[in-house]
Short mmCIF file of C-alpha atoms in Angstrom, two decimals:
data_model
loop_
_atom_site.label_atom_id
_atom_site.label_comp_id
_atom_site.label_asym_id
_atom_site.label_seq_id
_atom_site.Cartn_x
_atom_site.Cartn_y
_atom_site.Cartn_z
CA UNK A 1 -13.48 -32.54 48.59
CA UNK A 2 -10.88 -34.03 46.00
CA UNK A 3 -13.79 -34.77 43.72
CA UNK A 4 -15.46 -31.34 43.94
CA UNK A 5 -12.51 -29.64 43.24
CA UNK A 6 -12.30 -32.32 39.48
CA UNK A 7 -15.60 -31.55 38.92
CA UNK A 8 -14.97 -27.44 39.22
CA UNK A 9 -11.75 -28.14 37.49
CA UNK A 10 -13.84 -29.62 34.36
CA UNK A 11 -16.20 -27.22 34.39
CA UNK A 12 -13.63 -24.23 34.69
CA UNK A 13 -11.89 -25.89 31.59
CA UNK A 14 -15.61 -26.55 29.86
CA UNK A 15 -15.99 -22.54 30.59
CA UNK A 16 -13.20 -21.68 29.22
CA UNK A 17 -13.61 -23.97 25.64
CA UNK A 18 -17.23 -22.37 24.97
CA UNK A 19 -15.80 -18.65 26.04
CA UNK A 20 -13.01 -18.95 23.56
CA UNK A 21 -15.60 -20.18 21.03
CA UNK A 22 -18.17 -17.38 21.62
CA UNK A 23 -15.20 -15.12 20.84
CA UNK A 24 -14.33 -16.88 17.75
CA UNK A 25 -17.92 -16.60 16.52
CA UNK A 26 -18.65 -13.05 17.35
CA UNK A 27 -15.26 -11.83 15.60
CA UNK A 28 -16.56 -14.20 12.79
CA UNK A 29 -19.94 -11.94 12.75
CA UNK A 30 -18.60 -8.55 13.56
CA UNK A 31 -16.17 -8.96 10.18
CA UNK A 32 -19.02 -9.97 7.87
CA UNK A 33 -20.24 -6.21 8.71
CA UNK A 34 -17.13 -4.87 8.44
CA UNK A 35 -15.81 -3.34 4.45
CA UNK A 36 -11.99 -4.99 5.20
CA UNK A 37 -9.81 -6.29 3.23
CA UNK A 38 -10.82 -10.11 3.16
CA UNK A 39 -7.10 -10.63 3.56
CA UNK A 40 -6.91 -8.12 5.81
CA UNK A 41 -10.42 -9.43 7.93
CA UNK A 42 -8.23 -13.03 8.13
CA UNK A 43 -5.00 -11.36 9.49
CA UNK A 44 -6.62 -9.59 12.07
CA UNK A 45 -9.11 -12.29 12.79
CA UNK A 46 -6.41 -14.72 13.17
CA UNK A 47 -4.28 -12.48 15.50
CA UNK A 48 -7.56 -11.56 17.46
CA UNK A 49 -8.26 -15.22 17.95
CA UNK A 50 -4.83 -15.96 19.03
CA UNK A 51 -4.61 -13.23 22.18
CA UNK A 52 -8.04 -14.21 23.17
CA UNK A 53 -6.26 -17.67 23.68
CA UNK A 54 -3.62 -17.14 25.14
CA UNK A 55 -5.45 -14.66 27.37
CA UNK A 56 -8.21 -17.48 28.26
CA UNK A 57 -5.33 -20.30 28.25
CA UNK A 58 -3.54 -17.92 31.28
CA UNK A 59 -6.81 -16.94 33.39
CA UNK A 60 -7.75 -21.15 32.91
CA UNK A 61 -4.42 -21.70 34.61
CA UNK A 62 -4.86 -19.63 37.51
CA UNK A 63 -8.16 -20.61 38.45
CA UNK A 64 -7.09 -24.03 38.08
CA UNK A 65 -4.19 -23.00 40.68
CA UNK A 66 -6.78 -21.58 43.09
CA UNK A 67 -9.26 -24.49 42.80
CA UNK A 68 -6.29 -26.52 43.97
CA UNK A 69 -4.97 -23.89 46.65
CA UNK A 70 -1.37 -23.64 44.58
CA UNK A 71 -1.79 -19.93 44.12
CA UNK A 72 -3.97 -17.22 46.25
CA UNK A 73 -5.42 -15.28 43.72
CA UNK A 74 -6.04 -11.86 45.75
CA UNK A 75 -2.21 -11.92 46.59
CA UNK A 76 -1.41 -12.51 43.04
CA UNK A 77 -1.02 -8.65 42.33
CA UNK A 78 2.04 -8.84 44.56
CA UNK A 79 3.29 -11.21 43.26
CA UNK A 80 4.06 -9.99 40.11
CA UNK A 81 5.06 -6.45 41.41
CA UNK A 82 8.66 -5.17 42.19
CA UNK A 83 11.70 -7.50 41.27
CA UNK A 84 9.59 -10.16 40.78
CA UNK A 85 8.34 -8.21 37.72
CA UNK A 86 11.78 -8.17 36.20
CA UNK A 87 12.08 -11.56 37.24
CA UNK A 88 9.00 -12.88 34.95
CA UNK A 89 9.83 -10.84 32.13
CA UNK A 90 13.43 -11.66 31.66
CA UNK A 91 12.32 -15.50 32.46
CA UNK A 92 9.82 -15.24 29.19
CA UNK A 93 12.30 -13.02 27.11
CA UNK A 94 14.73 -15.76 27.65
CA UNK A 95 13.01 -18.55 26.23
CA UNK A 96 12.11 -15.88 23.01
CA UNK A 97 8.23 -15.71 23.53
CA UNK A 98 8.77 -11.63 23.82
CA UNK A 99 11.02 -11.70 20.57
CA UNK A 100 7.97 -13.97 18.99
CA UNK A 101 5.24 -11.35 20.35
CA UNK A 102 6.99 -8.20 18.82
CA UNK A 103 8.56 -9.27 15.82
CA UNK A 104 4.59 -10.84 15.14
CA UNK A 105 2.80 -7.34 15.67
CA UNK A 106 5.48 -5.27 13.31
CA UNK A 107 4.39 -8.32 11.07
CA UNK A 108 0.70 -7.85 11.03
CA UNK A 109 0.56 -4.39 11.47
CA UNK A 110 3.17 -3.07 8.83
CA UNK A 111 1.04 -5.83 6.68
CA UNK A 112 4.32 -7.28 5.49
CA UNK A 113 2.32 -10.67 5.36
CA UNK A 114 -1.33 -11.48 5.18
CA UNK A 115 -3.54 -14.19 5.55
CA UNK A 116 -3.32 -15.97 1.77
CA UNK A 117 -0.64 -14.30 1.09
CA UNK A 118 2.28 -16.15 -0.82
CA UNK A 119 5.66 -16.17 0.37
CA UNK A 120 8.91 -17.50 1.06
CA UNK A 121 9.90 -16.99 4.75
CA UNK A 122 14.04 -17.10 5.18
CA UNK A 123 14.37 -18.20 1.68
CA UNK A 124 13.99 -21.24 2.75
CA UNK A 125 9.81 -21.63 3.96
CA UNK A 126 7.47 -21.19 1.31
CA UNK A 127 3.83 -21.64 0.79
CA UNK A 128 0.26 -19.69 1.35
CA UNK A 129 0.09 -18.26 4.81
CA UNK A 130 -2.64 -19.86 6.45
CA UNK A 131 -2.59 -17.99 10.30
CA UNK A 132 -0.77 -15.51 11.66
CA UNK A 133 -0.69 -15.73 15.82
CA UNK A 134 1.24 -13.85 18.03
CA UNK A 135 4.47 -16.14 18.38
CA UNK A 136 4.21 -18.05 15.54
CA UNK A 137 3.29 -18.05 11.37
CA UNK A 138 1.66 -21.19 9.63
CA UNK A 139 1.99 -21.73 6.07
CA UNK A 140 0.73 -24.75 3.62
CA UNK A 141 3.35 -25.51 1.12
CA UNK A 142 2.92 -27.13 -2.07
CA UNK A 143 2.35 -30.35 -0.94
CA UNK A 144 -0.25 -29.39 1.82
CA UNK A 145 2.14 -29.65 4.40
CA UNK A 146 1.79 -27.44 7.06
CA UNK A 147 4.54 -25.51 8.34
CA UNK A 148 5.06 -23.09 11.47
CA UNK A 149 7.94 -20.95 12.00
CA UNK A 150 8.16 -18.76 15.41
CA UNK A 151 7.53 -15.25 14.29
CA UNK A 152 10.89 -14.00 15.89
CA UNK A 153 13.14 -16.28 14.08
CA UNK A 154 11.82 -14.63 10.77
CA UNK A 155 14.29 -12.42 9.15
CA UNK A 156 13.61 -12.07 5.50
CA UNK A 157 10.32 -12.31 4.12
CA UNK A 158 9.61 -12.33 0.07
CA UNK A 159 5.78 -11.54 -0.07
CA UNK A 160 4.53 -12.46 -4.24
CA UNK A 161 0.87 -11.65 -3.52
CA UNK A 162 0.73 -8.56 -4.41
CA UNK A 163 2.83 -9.64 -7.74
CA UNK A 164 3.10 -11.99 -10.32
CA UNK A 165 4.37 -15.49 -10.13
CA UNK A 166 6.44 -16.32 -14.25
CA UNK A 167 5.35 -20.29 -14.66
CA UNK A 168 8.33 -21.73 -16.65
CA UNK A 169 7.94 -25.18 -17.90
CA UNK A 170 10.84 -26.67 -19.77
CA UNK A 171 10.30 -30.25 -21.88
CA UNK A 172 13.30 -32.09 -23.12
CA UNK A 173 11.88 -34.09 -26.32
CA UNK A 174 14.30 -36.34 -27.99
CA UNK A 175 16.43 -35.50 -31.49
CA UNK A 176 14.10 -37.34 -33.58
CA UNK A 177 10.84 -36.13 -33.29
CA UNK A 178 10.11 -32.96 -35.81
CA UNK A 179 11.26 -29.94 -34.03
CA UNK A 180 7.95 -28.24 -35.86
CA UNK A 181 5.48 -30.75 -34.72
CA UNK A 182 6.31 -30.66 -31.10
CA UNK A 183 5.87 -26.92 -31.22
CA UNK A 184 1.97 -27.25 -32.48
CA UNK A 185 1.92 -29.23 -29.73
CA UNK A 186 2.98 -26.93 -26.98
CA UNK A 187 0.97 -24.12 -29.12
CA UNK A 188 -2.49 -26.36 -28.84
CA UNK A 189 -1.06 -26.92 -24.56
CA UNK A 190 -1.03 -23.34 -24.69
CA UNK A 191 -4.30 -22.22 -26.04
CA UNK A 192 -5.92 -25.00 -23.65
CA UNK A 193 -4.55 -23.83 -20.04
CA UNK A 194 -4.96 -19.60 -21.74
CA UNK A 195 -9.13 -20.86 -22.03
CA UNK A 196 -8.86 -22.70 -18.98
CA UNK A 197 -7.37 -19.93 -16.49
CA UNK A 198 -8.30 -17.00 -18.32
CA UNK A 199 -9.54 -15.79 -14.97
CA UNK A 200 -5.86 -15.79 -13.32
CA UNK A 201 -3.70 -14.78 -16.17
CA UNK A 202 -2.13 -11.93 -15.14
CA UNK A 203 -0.89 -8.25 -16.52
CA UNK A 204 -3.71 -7.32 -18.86
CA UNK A 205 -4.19 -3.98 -20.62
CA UNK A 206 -7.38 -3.20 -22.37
CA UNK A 207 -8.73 -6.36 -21.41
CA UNK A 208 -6.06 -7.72 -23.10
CA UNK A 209 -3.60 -10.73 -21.05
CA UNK A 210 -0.32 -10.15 -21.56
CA UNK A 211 0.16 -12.93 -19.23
CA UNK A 212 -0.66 -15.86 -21.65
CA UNK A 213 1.22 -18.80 -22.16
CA UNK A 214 3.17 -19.15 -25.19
CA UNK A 215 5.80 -21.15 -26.41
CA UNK A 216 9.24 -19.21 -26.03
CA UNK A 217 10.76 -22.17 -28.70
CA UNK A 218 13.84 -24.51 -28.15
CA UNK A 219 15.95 -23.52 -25.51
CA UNK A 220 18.66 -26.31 -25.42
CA UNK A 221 20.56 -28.46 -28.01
CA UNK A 222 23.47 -28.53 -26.18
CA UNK A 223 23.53 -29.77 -22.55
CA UNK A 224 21.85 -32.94 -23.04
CA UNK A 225 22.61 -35.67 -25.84
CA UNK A 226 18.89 -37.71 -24.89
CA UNK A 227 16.84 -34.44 -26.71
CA UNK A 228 16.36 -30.64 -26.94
CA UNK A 229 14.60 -28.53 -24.81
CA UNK A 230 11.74 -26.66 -25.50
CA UNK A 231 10.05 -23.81 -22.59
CA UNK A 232 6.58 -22.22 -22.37
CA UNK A 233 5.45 -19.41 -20.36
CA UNK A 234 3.19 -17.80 -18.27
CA UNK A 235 2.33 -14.98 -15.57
CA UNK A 236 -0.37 -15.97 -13.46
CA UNK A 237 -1.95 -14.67 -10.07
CA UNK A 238 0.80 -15.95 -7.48
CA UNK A 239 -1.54 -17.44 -5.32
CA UNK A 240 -2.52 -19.68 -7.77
CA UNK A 241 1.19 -20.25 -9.13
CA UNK A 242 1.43 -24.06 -8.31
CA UNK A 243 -1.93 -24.90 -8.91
CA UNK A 244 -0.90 -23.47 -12.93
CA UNK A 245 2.32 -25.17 -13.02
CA UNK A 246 0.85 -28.69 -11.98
CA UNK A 247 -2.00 -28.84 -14.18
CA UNK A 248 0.30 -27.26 -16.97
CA UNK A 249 2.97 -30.70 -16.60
CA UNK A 250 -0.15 -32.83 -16.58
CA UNK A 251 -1.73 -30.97 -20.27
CA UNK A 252 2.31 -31.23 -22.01
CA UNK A 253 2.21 -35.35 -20.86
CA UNK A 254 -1.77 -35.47 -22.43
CA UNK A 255 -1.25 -33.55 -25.37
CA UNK A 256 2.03 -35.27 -26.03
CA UNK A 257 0.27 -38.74 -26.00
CA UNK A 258 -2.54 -37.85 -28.03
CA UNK A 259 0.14 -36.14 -30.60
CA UNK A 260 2.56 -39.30 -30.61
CA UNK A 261 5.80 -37.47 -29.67
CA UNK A 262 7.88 -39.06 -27.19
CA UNK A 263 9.44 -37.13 -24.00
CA UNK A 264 13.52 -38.23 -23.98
CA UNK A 265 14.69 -40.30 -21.15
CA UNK A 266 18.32 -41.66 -20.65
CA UNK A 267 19.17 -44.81 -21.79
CA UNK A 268 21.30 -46.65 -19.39
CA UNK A 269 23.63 -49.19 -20.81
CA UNK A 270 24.94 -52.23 -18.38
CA UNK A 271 28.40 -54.09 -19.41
CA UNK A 272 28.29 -57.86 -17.90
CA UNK A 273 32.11 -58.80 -17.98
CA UNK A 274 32.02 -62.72 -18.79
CA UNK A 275 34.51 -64.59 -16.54
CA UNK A 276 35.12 -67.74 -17.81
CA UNK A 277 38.27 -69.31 -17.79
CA UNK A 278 39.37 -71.30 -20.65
#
């Protein structure tokens, strides 16, 4: 008896696996026909995906319940009718999964976020957002860590998607290099990553970029004995804002090694105090 109920307990949980994958797949199909938003297609996808879950994840539980005789399924009606109603809502409310569940749908469907979208979540979370669920958001910051926040603990949300992402780069060079040859050598840095992302440069009128990078000259003399500083700029697709501002610090170190110039470092200076007595 024991092992009959296992066995119908495997296969209810077996069931319930391929079921949630069917759904998965069919959502999968029914958007390739669809003329969405591909953003859009993910949101929704991703929040249709999660209900089906926890919808499958709830029925699984039950049945496991009745395999086991725990729960009586056809007085299950009752059970959640009257005070004990109350009773299960204000048990979930309390532990915030109601809070999660509404502040996620004014999320998805006032589109304040979107799947790909990139943003900074409490000023403090920021990254692509990778899914959107019912209770909770995941996002993939700039070191491919990913990072979930429950959707009711969300209270500011800076969306840059939909603008443009300023990459600033600043280079402190030291006093003796010639001021005039480091700039050719941010100029050629710039005319390499404006040919290389051409595609992602942003703000362009008449087919024109006024997003390219240039270099906005020395922007420090002062604060730092070791060298000046010297900034270039660019406005790129913000999606694509770190992958720019990575691969623009890697071009400044190659094209600075190929020119000769040397980036300033501090020089630390350590007094040994001889103690010899005489």
């Amino acid at each position: 008896m024991i092992l009959a109920r296992i066995i119908n307990s495997i296969i209810i949980i077996l069931c319930a696996y391929i079921l949630l994958k069917l759904i998965q797949y069919f959502l999968k199909k029914l958007f390739e026909l669809t003329r969405f938003d591909v953003r859009y297609e993910n949101t929704l996808s991703s929040v249709l995906c999660s209900m089906a879950y926890y919808i499958i994840f709830i029925l699984t539980i039950i049945l496991l319940l009745k395999e086991f005789n725990i729960v009586d399924v056809t007085k299950f009606g009752t059970l959640v009718t009257g005070a004990s109603i109350v009773g299960l809502i204000a048990g979930v409310a309390s532990q915030s999964i109601l809070k999660d569940i509404f502040n996620g749908f004014f999320i998805i469907f006032e589109k304040q976020i979107q799947v790909g979208d990139f943003v900074i979540l409490n000023e403090e979370f920021r990254g692509t957002v990778e899914e959107i669920g019912l209770r909770s958001t995941s996002l993939r910051d700039w070191d491919l860590r990913r990072v979930t926040i429950p959707n009711g603990n969300i209270l500011s949300i800076r969306n840059y998607s939909r603008n443009t992402m300023r990459v600033v780069v600043n280079v402190r060079v030291s006093y003796e290099e010639d001021p005039m040859k480091v700039i050719n050598a941010l100029e050629e840095v710039c005319d390499i990553l404006n040919e290389r992302h051409k595609e992602i440069l942003s703000i362009k009128k008449n087919k024109e970029s006024y997003g390219k990078f240039k270099v906005y000259g020395v922007t420090d003399i002062e604060e730092s004995p070791i060298g000046a500083k010297y900034t270039i700029t660019g406005i790129v697709q913000s999606n694509k804002y770190f992958k720019v501002l990575k691969d623009t610090k890697l071009q400044i170190l190659i094209t600075f090694k190929d020119n000769g110039i040397n980036i300033a470092y501090p020089t630390h200076i350590n007094v040994i105090k001889d103690n010899i007595n005489d």
